[in-house]
XYZ file of C-alpha atoms in Angstrom:
584
model
C -36.796 -35.776 52.390
C -35.667 -37.627 49.269
C -37.807 -35.303 47.072
C -36.303 -32.271 48.780
C -32.819 -33.649 48.046
C -33.718 -34.146 44.373
C -35.104 -30.638 44.031
C -31.980 -29.166 45.694
C -29.788 -31.264 43.422
C -31.768 -30.016 40.381
C -31.419 -26.440 41.612
C -27.642 -26.814 42.046
C -27.338 -28.365 38.579
C -29.326 -25.490 37.041
C -27.142 -22.949 38.869
C -23.996 -24.722 37.646
C -25.254 -24.693 34.047
C -26.145 -21.001 34.339
C -22.707 -20.101 35.735
C -21.034 -22.209 33.039
C -23.065 -20.415 30.370
C -22.131 -17.014 31.804
C -18.461 -18.002 31.748
C -18.491 -19.479 28.260
C -20.749 -16.973 26.462
C -18.165 -14.156 26.313
C -15.657 -16.655 24.926
C -18.200 -17.828 22.359
C -18.904 -14.215 21.465
C -15.181 -13.566 21.174
C -14.689 -16.652 19.043
C -17.746 -15.833 16.984
C -16.314 -12.395 16.302
C -13.974 -13.926 13.715
C -17.057 -14.547 11.582
C -18.388 -10.970 11.614
C -19.106 -9.819 8.049
C -18.850 -6.129 7.192
C -20.756 -4.959 4.116
C -19.918 -1.913 2.004
C -21.361 -0.562 -1.217
C -19.075 1.459 -3.495
C -20.822 3.397 -6.257
C -18.226 4.589 -8.764
C -19.506 7.962 -9.973
C -18.329 11.310 -11.319
C -18.382 14.272 -8.946
C -17.308 17.915 -9.216
C -14.534 19.051 -6.862
C -12.772 22.398 -6.643
C -9.054 22.549 -5.900
C -6.480 25.244 -6.743
C -9.363 27.624 -7.565
C -10.532 25.350 -10.360
C -13.446 22.895 -10.597
C -13.266 19.577 -12.436
C -15.205 16.336 -12.552
C -13.356 13.400 -10.981
C -13.993 9.680 -10.523
C -15.091 8.957 -6.930
C -16.589 6.332 -4.656
C -19.995 7.488 -3.396
C -19.123 11.065 -4.367
C -16.356 11.237 -1.735
C -12.729 12.335 -2.163
C -10.715 10.770 -0.679
C -12.997 7.747 -0.695
C -14.764 6.144 2.291
C -12.877 4.452 5.089
C -13.166 0.671 5.436
C -13.057 -0.455 9.070
C -12.725 -4.085 10.127
C -11.211 -6.184 12.883
C -8.617 -8.886 12.452
C -10.531 -12.025 11.466
C -13.490 -10.174 9.906
C -14.933 -10.947 6.508
C -15.276 -7.883 4.250
C -17.806 -7.800 1.412
C -17.733 -4.774 -0.902
C -20.159 -4.444 -3.794
C -18.679 -2.157 -6.450
C -21.056 -0.694 -9.037
C -19.547 1.167 -11.991
C -21.522 4.229 -13.172
C -18.686 5.949 -15.117
C -17.413 5.689 -18.685
C -14.117 4.083 -17.643
C -13.495 0.421 -16.910
C -12.742 0.082 -13.180
C -11.104 -2.377 -10.794
C -10.211 -1.872 -7.125
C -7.267 -3.301 -5.173
C -7.194 -3.782 -1.386
C -3.552 -2.872 -0.997
C -1.640 -5.026 1.484
C -4.498 -7.404 2.315
C -2.933 -10.876 2.115
C -5.937 -12.331 0.208
C -5.192 -15.842 1.446
C -6.947 -18.134 -1.056
C -9.080 -15.155 -2.185
C -7.031 -14.035 -5.189
C -10.204 -13.363 -7.193
C -10.746 -10.364 -4.891
C -7.252 -8.842 -5.260
C -8.279 -6.445 -8.008
C -5.479 -5.547 -10.477
C -7.072 -5.358 -13.935
C -6.066 -8.134 -16.343
C -4.043 -9.875 -13.602
C -6.680 -11.317 -11.227
C -9.812 -10.034 -12.961
C -11.145 -8.305 -16.019
C -12.248 -4.765 -15.142
C -15.813 -3.842 -14.186
C -17.410 -2.253 -17.237
C -19.897 0.601 -17.183
C -23.249 -0.462 -15.739
C -21.750 -3.651 -14.287
C -20.935 -4.643 -10.690
C -18.644 -7.028 -8.836
C -18.569 -8.152 -5.200
C -15.114 -8.247 -3.599
C -15.188 -10.844 -0.820
C -12.213 -11.544 1.456
C -11.289 -12.297 5.067
C -8.634 -10.360 6.995
C -6.364 -13.087 8.401
C -3.515 -12.377 10.819
C -3.296 -8.669 10.036
C -4.000 -5.518 12.000
C -3.047 -1.886 11.339
C -3.396 0.513 8.409
C -3.743 -0.495 4.760
C -5.580 1.212 1.916
C -7.637 0.613 -1.220
C -7.250 2.149 -4.673
C -8.170 1.743 -8.321
C -5.863 -0.622 -10.183
C -6.339 0.303 -13.824
C -4.798 3.099 -15.892
C -4.371 6.270 -13.751
C -7.777 6.170 -12.028
C -6.194 5.823 -8.605
C -5.406 9.556 -8.843
C -8.741 10.101 -7.096
C -10.030 6.574 -6.367
C -8.477 5.732 -3.014
C -9.215 5.514 0.711
C -8.016 4.049 4.031
C -8.448 0.518 5.363
C -8.329 0.419 9.173
C -7.885 -3.064 10.647
C -8.408 -3.017 14.406
C -7.078 -5.794 16.665
C -9.511 -8.440 17.851
C -11.789 -7.281 20.661
C -10.106 -6.843 24.055
C -6.648 -7.105 22.439
C -4.644 -3.912 23.132
C -2.092 -2.202 20.902
C 1.536 -2.976 21.864
C 2.021 0.783 22.378
C 0.288 3.673 24.161
C -3.477 3.612 23.679
C -4.223 6.735 21.600
C -6.777 9.339 22.614
C -7.841 9.550 18.954
C -6.918 7.944 15.618
C -6.623 10.044 12.461
C -6.051 8.773 8.880
C -3.730 11.098 6.951
C -3.690 10.257 3.239
C -1.086 11.924 1.016
C -1.963 12.384 -2.652
C -1.472 14.396 -5.828
C -3.777 16.719 -7.741
C -3.759 17.578 -11.439
C -5.760 20.459 -12.882
C -6.029 18.519 -16.148
C -7.743 15.163 -16.778
C -5.194 12.509 -15.777
C -6.584 9.917 -18.212
C -5.893 12.401 -21.043
C -2.393 12.999 -19.634
C -1.348 9.336 -19.595
C -2.994 8.706 -23.003
C -1.000 11.554 -24.535
C 2.224 10.296 -22.935
C 1.535 6.814 -24.293
C 1.119 8.282 -27.790
C 4.302 10.401 -27.715
C 6.481 7.974 -25.763
C 7.599 10.765 -23.440
C 7.104 11.368 -19.719
C 3.608 12.577 -18.674
C 3.065 16.016 -17.160
C 3.681 16.176 -13.410
C 0.942 17.034 -10.896
C 0.058 20.599 -9.921
C -0.073 20.040 -6.161
C 0.350 17.513 -3.397
C -2.517 16.958 -0.978
C -3.222 15.923 2.608
C -6.605 14.181 2.867
C -7.445 15.573 -0.567
C -6.525 19.191 0.331
C -3.423 21.039 -0.950
C -3.376 23.672 1.795
C -2.741 27.397 1.356
C -1.853 28.176 -2.248
C -1.221 31.657 -3.627
C -4.433 33.429 -4.672
C -6.604 30.542 -3.468
C -8.835 30.399 -0.382
C -7.349 28.703 2.686
C -10.439 26.511 3.151
C -8.681 23.848 1.066
C -6.562 23.041 4.125
C -6.542 20.015 6.419
C -6.697 20.941 10.119
C -5.948 18.607 13.015
C -7.174 19.916 16.366
C -5.489 18.365 19.397
C -5.840 18.565 23.164
C -2.692 19.298 25.191
C -0.954 16.208 26.580
C -3.025 13.675 24.608
C -1.526 10.929 22.372
C -2.803 10.684 18.780
C -2.306 7.811 16.349
C -1.778 9.162 12.834
C -2.398 6.535 10.160
C -0.200 7.762 7.284
C -0.882 6.504 3.756
C 1.012 7.566 0.644
C -1.587 7.451 -2.138
C 0.416 9.764 -4.427
C 0.753 8.536 -7.975
C 4.410 9.234 -8.647
C 6.106 10.752 -5.595
C 7.734 9.361 -2.504
C 7.042 11.786 0.327
C 8.685 13.267 3.405
C 6.144 13.956 6.174
C 6.688 16.140 9.226
C 4.911 18.280 11.834
C 6.781 21.401 12.902
C 8.329 21.246 16.407
C 6.888 17.791 17.129
C 8.450 14.345 17.351
C 6.697 11.332 15.854
C 7.078 7.749 17.113
C 6.835 5.112 14.380
C 4.926 2.074 15.724
C 3.711 0.222 12.622
C 4.521 -0.088 8.924
C 2.361 -1.764 6.262
C 0.030 -3.203 8.956
C 2.889 -4.828 10.893
C 3.933 -3.578 14.348
C 7.549 -2.400 14.524
C 10.056 -1.597 17.259
C 9.068 1.983 18.131
C 11.523 4.714 17.148
C 11.331 8.495 17.245
C 11.828 10.771 14.266
C 11.112 14.316 13.164
C 10.558 13.184 9.574
C 8.848 10.116 8.091
C 9.732 8.908 4.591
C 6.904 7.005 2.922
C 6.805 5.676 -0.641
C 3.641 5.357 -2.749
C 1.868 2.222 -1.559
C 3.306 2.254 1.948
C 1.485 2.960 5.205
C 3.113 4.077 8.455
C 1.415 4.529 11.839
C 2.966 7.149 14.107
C 2.156 8.309 17.625
C 2.018 12.068 18.102
C 1.977 13.259 21.708
C 0.616 16.755 21.960
C 2.577 19.209 24.090
C 1.506 19.374 27.745
C 0.369 23.001 27.454
C -1.229 24.710 24.475
C 1.527 26.802 22.866
C 0.896 30.201 21.290
C 1.574 28.934 17.791
C 0.080 26.962 14.912
C 2.210 24.137 13.525
C 2.428 23.179 9.856
C 1.728 19.557 8.941
C 3.743 19.224 5.751
C 4.450 16.702 3.001
C 6.927 17.243 0.194
C 8.528 14.891 -2.345
C 11.668 12.801 -2.112
C 12.828 12.536 -5.730
C 15.967 10.858 -7.073
C 15.359 10.406 -10.811
C 16.500 12.530 -13.744
C 12.962 13.596 -14.723
C 10.943 16.618 -13.640
C 8.753 16.240 -10.549
C 6.110 18.210 -8.685
C 8.173 20.198 -6.183
C 5.210 21.607 -4.238
C 4.613 21.135 -0.508
C 1.210 20.121 0.840
C 0.397 21.903 4.094
C -2.098 21.322 6.875
C -2.355 22.868 10.334
C -1.932 21.327 13.779
C -4.031 23.493 16.089
C -4.181 23.228 19.887
C -7.571 23.503 21.545
C -7.526 26.264 24.137
C -9.299 25.890 27.484
C -12.779 27.412 27.226
C -12.054 29.843 30.088
C -9.196 31.467 28.184
C -11.195 32.479 25.118
C -10.299 36.152 25.491
C -9.190 38.491 22.741
C -5.480 37.737 23.207
C -6.144 34.115 22.200
C -8.256 34.908 19.166
C -5.515 36.847 17.381
C -3.667 35.094 14.589
C -0.930 32.825 15.937
C 2.487 32.480 14.246
C 2.839 29.493 11.890
C 5.897 27.288 12.419
C 7.086 25.081 9.550
C 9.187 21.883 9.612
C 12.661 21.668 8.090
C 13.086 18.920 5.476
C 16.149 17.181 4.031
C 17.159 17.975 0.459
C 14.653 16.584 -2.067
C 17.162 13.901 -3.175
C 18.715 12.975 0.198
C 19.244 9.265 -0.429
C 21.409 8.932 2.721
C 18.433 9.992 4.876
C 16.242 7.547 2.939
C 18.600 4.620 3.552
C 18.982 5.484 7.249
C 15.240 5.861 7.771
C 14.389 2.530 6.159
C 17.113 0.810 8.215
C 15.402 1.941 11.429
C 12.218 0.006 10.599
C 12.503 -3.353 12.389
C 9.948 -6.043 13.232
C 8.968 -6.504 16.888
C 10.145 -10.126 16.551
C 8.851 -11.205 19.950
C 6.828 -14.191 21.159
C 3.497 -12.474 20.490
C 4.496 -10.997 17.121
C 7.258 -13.219 15.696
C 9.211 -12.398 12.547
C 8.827 -15.591 10.497
C 11.760 -14.957 8.173
C 12.558 -17.892 5.873
C 15.942 -19.099 7.159
C 16.550 -21.395 4.193
C 15.979 -20.516 0.539
C 14.569 -22.772 -2.212
C 14.758 -20.302 -5.122
C 16.994 -17.259 -5.619
C 16.211 -14.463 -8.073
C 18.175 -11.385 -9.110
C 16.030 -8.727 -10.816
C 17.316 -5.488 -12.313
C 14.765 -2.665 -12.298
C 15.092 0.525 -14.283
C 14.455 2.422 -17.490
C 15.436 1.890 -21.114
C 14.055 2.455 -24.606
C 11.497 0.544 -26.642
C 10.977 0.677 -30.400
C 7.672 2.163 -31.536
C 5.741 0.826 -34.505
C 6.184 2.503 -37.914
C 2.685 4.014 -37.863
C 3.341 5.686 -34.489
C 5.149 9.001 -34.108
C 7.182 8.522 -30.892
C 9.431 11.420 -29.937
C 12.389 9.434 -28.592
C 15.517 8.930 -30.739
C 14.828 6.866 -33.890
C 11.099 6.586 -33.118
C 11.587 5.092 -29.652
C 9.731 5.565 -26.359
C 10.827 5.498 -22.740
C 10.199 2.040 -21.282
C 10.658 0.465 -17.865
C 11.678 -3.130 -17.340
C 12.441 -5.932 -14.891
C 15.430 -8.006 -16.086
C 15.159 -6.124 -19.385
C 11.565 -7.334 -19.932
C 8.877 -4.679 -20.185
C 5.587 -6.331 -19.242
C 2.776 -6.429 -21.813
C -0.688 -6.512 -20.246
C -2.809 -9.434 -21.527
C -6.359 -9.141 -22.876
C -7.830 -11.583 -20.360
C -6.949 -11.960 -16.672
C -3.867 -14.077 -15.949
C -5.588 -15.734 -12.983
C -8.432 -16.955 -15.190
C -6.006 -18.300 -17.787
C -3.995 -20.045 -15.062
C -6.964 -21.497 -13.177
C -8.599 -22.937 -16.308
C -5.273 -24.074 -17.863
C -5.691 -21.714 -20.821
C -2.300 -19.989 -20.764
C -1.539 -20.525 -24.465
C -1.422 -17.144 -26.179
C -1.920 -15.331 -22.857
C 1.392 -15.695 -21.016
C 4.635 -17.663 -20.984
C 6.464 -19.072 -17.955
C 9.994 -18.092 -18.999
C 10.515 -14.912 -16.998
C 14.312 -14.717 -16.499
C 15.622 -15.403 -12.970
C 18.636 -13.193 -13.750
C 19.384 -10.301 -16.137
C 20.029 -11.426 -19.739
C 23.594 -10.057 -19.523
C 25.802 -8.665 -16.782
C 27.043 -5.070 -16.752
C 27.971 -2.388 -14.254
C 24.353 -1.824 -13.167
C 24.966 1.452 -11.329
C 27.914 2.628 -13.430
C 28.431 3.296 -17.135
C 25.361 2.006 -19.014
C 25.724 -0.505 -21.854
C 25.709 0.728 -25.453
C 22.422 -1.056 -26.204
C 19.651 0.183 -23.887
C 16.712 -1.304 -25.797
C 14.384 -3.527 -23.767
C 12.503 -6.658 -24.802
C 8.788 -7.131 -24.119
C 6.382 -9.927 -23.280
C 3.807 -11.304 -20.849
C 6.167 -13.498 -18.874
C 5.648 -14.962 -15.381
C 7.570 -16.966 -12.780
C 5.932 -20.208 -11.571
C 6.553 -21.296 -7.965
C 5.477 -24.574 -6.320
C 3.376 -24.051 -3.178
C 5.434 -23.214 -0.052
C 8.600 -22.292 -1.967
C 10.861 -20.011 0.071
C 12.103 -17.184 -2.158
C 15.013 -14.769 -1.946
C 14.714 -11.852 -4.344
C 17.397 -9.210 -4.854
C 16.168 -6.084 -6.645
C 18.930 -4.033 -8.247
C 18.450 -0.461 -9.462
C 20.112 0.457 -12.760
C 21.431 3.816 -13.932
C 20.822 3.208 -17.654
C 18.859 6.445 -18.120
C 19.392 7.563 -14.531
C 19.577 5.989 -11.083
C 16.242 6.228 -9.306
C 14.435 4.844 -6.264
C 11.679 2.365 -7.164
C 8.979 1.446 -4.617
C 8.167 -2.183 -5.505
C 4.860 -3.664 -4.310
C 4.160 -7.404 -4.148
C 0.503 -8.491 -4.140
C -0.654 -11.423 -2.012
C 2.320 -11.482 0.368
C 4.309 -9.667 2.971
C 8.062 -9.980 2.525
C 11.022 -9.408 4.838
C 13.644 -6.810 3.889
C 16.761 -8.746 4.905
C 19.318 -6.353 3.407
C 19.933 -3.237 1.347
C 22.933 -1.289 0.165
C 24.444 1.143 -2.327
C 26.049 0.261 -5.655
C 25.958 -3.226 -7.141
C 24.887 -6.220 -5.068
C 27.800 -8.535 -4.213
C 26.480 -12.136 -3.987
C 29.545 -13.240 -1.990
C 29.885 -10.468 0.602
C 26.435 -8.888 1.037
C 24.410 -11.979 2.125
C 26.752 -12.368 5.120
C 25.296 -9.109 6.488
C 21.620 -10.053 6.013
C 19.338 -9.472 9.014
C 17.443 -12.709 9.638
C 16.447 -11.784 13.220
C 14.159 -8.736 13.108
C 13.959 -7.420 9.516
C 11.114 -5.139 8.461
C 8.059 -7.017 7.181
C 6.330 -5.037 4.430
C 4.326 -5.254 1.202
C 6.067 -2.313 -0.529
C 9.813 -1.603 -0.457
C 11.899 1.149 -1.981
C 14.731 -0.129 -4.175
C 17.391 2.456 -3.243
C 18.523 4.883 -5.925
C 21.749 3.426 -7.317
C 21.502 0.483 -4.916
C 19.806 -2.817 -4.118
C 17.378 -4.401 -1.662
C 17.087 -8.094 -0.712
C 13.701 -9.638 0.154
C 12.559 -13.032 1.407
C 9.045 -14.465 1.387
C 7.263 -17.795 1.582
C 5.043 -18.577 -1.413
C 2.180 -19.953 0.709
C -0.723 -18.306 -1.138
C -1.925 -20.016 -4.336
C -2.851 -17.742 -7.234
C -1.396 -15.132 -9.585
C 0.319 -12.231 -7.867
C 1.331 -8.954 -9.459
C 4.628 -7.235 -8.594
C 5.177 -3.719 -9.874
C 6.682 -0.319 -9.224
C 4.211 1.889 -7.335
C 5.303 4.959 -9.284
C 2.384 4.854 -11.697
C 4.390 6.289 -14.574
C 6.842 3.369 -14.315
C 4.003 0.841 -14.120
C 2.530 2.412 -17.275
C 5.938 2.000 -18.926
C 6.092 -1.722 -18.047
C 7.989 -2.043 -14.744
C 5.891 -4.994 -13.624
C 5.712 -8.796 -13.686
C 3.712 -11.623 -12.101
C 4.294 -14.687 -9.952
C 2.143 -17.808 -10.219
C 2.003 -19.839 -7.021
C 0.669 -23.332 -7.650
C -1.878 -25.105 -5.458
C -0.641 -27.204 -2.573
C -1.720 -30.807 -1.989
C -4.185 -30.173 0.813
C -7.670 -28.822 0.338
C -6.913 -25.629 2.287
C -3.885 -24.986 0.046
C -5.862 -24.687 -3.174
C -7.428 -21.654 -4.840
C -11.243 -21.971 -4.949
C -13.060 -21.409 -8.279
C -14.006 -17.855 -9.279
C -17.249 -16.245 -8.071
C -20.174 -16.272 -10.516
C -20.108 -12.470 -10.959
C -16.423 -12.286 -11.954
C -16.306 -9.559 -14.661
C -15.852 -10.648 -18.267
C -13.434 -9.038 -20.695
């Protein structure tokens, strides 16, 4: 009897352990998911592509254009081995990834790393922490990102739903530019002459310009949809120099995410997206297949005084017909409907659109806006002139070139990476820490320009102690001409707490700041002839680039860097560089 009791007791204990294991294993699997590592290999190689009836050799990843999609879940580790087989030095940037304590993997050449030279390789290794949505990757040296770019799709953790309608299908839509000529030759020539580089020949949707006169229509992106189904379009503006309007004829889009941060959903016929930004929109197909084809179109929003590529990229939204109705009447060519866009320089639309983007700011997705500020900065951004050396024949007045500057400083790229110099305390001769917190002199920034429009130059940075809360006001100037500037900050998201037209008023404007549900982004358009106010917490040790995402302005020097010092705790310090960090 006693033995029987013991055996029953053992059986019950075994059953309990089995049930406990069954209950806990899914949780362990879920918890373990955060340690999933996703491996990619990127071979940088030349490949022939034909666009606009002309074939040229372009720089690609694995022979693909646009490049391959990176897919990960929130919490995943991503390891990408990049091997350079081309004649150019290469570095890749994982745009919008926070890179918490992984600054060595951020990618901008001569800022966080020396570039990967021909025949060399480098392994980018980072973990996606607290982010989900659409980001993208691109080359971060010279103008190679013309063709070196692709989507990053960060899915929520397993069993975690989107805070919006579950889409039937998800489709990356990457906007870009195409030049018939070699873009490295174009920027090199512009650097020599000191004048603006030639504009692109076409805009593209997923690498395709769409129907162009005298060219075959096969160079056209087509999106086939089923009636009544919701589609998540992951929009990325990978264009070099153009902000873009995006629209689908006779369809409404619902914006649900911007720069991998969920937003309060709002409906719009037209999305405005600057280079560097990503926007997720829900497209609900019409309940019945209409007898029409709808143009998916992207065209530039341009505010500056310079020439720009005024072409429209076109794709087709096509409804799938029921198989039973495949008679002759359905096979005839359907009419093409096109969207109506604002004027190319409609800055009022731009301001209104950006004001609609608001954080969810709820318990699940809080907006952690810094309510107090430790350091305040006021940066002017715009164009000016720079003196060329005597042995250079620049074509500006009195041997000058067009230059771009932040607080009248045009940034000079160093010869070794700033992060290396900072980490090993070897800053002497590489950079100085005297970047001005305010413009060197006050003037009517959006009015009559000063008589002297020459800029200074240098490799200057701002140093911030760990966990400093920062307020940064970016002010456009109209020295050569008022212009919108999409500014991107590496290593951080920031909150857009205010924006306005004209000159920023430090007494009146802060009273209207939105500290409740401001947009949280990594790239923000400084309005043409206006200002934008940002706040962020400097909680990521390292060296972080900030620059205009119009590549021509970056080439002209509209860039600077922040150094965030280590904190006191072990998990607040930047680890040493990996052994394969490229050498200059």
